[in-house]
């Protein structure tokens, strides 16, 4: 049976077939989307939309925190940065602080870009050793 919403079916399929690395990239992109929506809402003085989107961004940051492998040393540093981002989002929500929101956006963008680069490097290494990445 065909889906009533082909875009929703595509998104669901993209998530269910994505690798763990691609899922993390989707989380970063989603977080940035909600941060941008919150920014627009703050500028428009739409408190309800701001609150909803900041909470969605916080939920994503929380998800990123709980999926860290704390056996790795770098995860402890990531946890501190995620915690900082989460606390900053709370401050933004209380004070409508666009500068603090921009700071969080830059931090998440840096994580996303680094993660994307790591995925690309991993794919190149797989192909270099004759793997097909499947």
XYZ file of C-alpha atoms in Angstrom, residues 7 11 16 22-23 27 32 42 47 59-61 64 75 77 81 85 88 98 102 104 107 113 118 125 127 129:
27
model
C 8.264 12.465 1.903
C 12.476 10.045 5.738
C 15.882 2.886 9.165
C 24.826 8.620 9.362
C 22.248 8.647 12.186
C 20.970 14.217 14.750
C 20.915 22.791 13.852
C 13.209 34.731 19.199
C 7.880 32.447 22.781
C 16.417 16.443 23.304
C 18.885 15.817 20.491
C 21.847 16.951 22.593
C 23.973 12.484 21.748
C 33.893 10.834 25.091
C 35.503 15.712 26.581
C 30.845 20.020 25.597
C 25.538 23.134 24.981
C 23.409 27.064 27.260
C 20.650 35.193 20.594
C 24.771 31.493 18.093
C 25.691 26.758 20.612
C 29.609 24.363 18.543
C 31.344 19.128 10.184
C 35.198 11.411 9.750
C 39.718 4.050 3.827
C 37.472 1.740 -0.542
C 41.587 -1.451 1.180
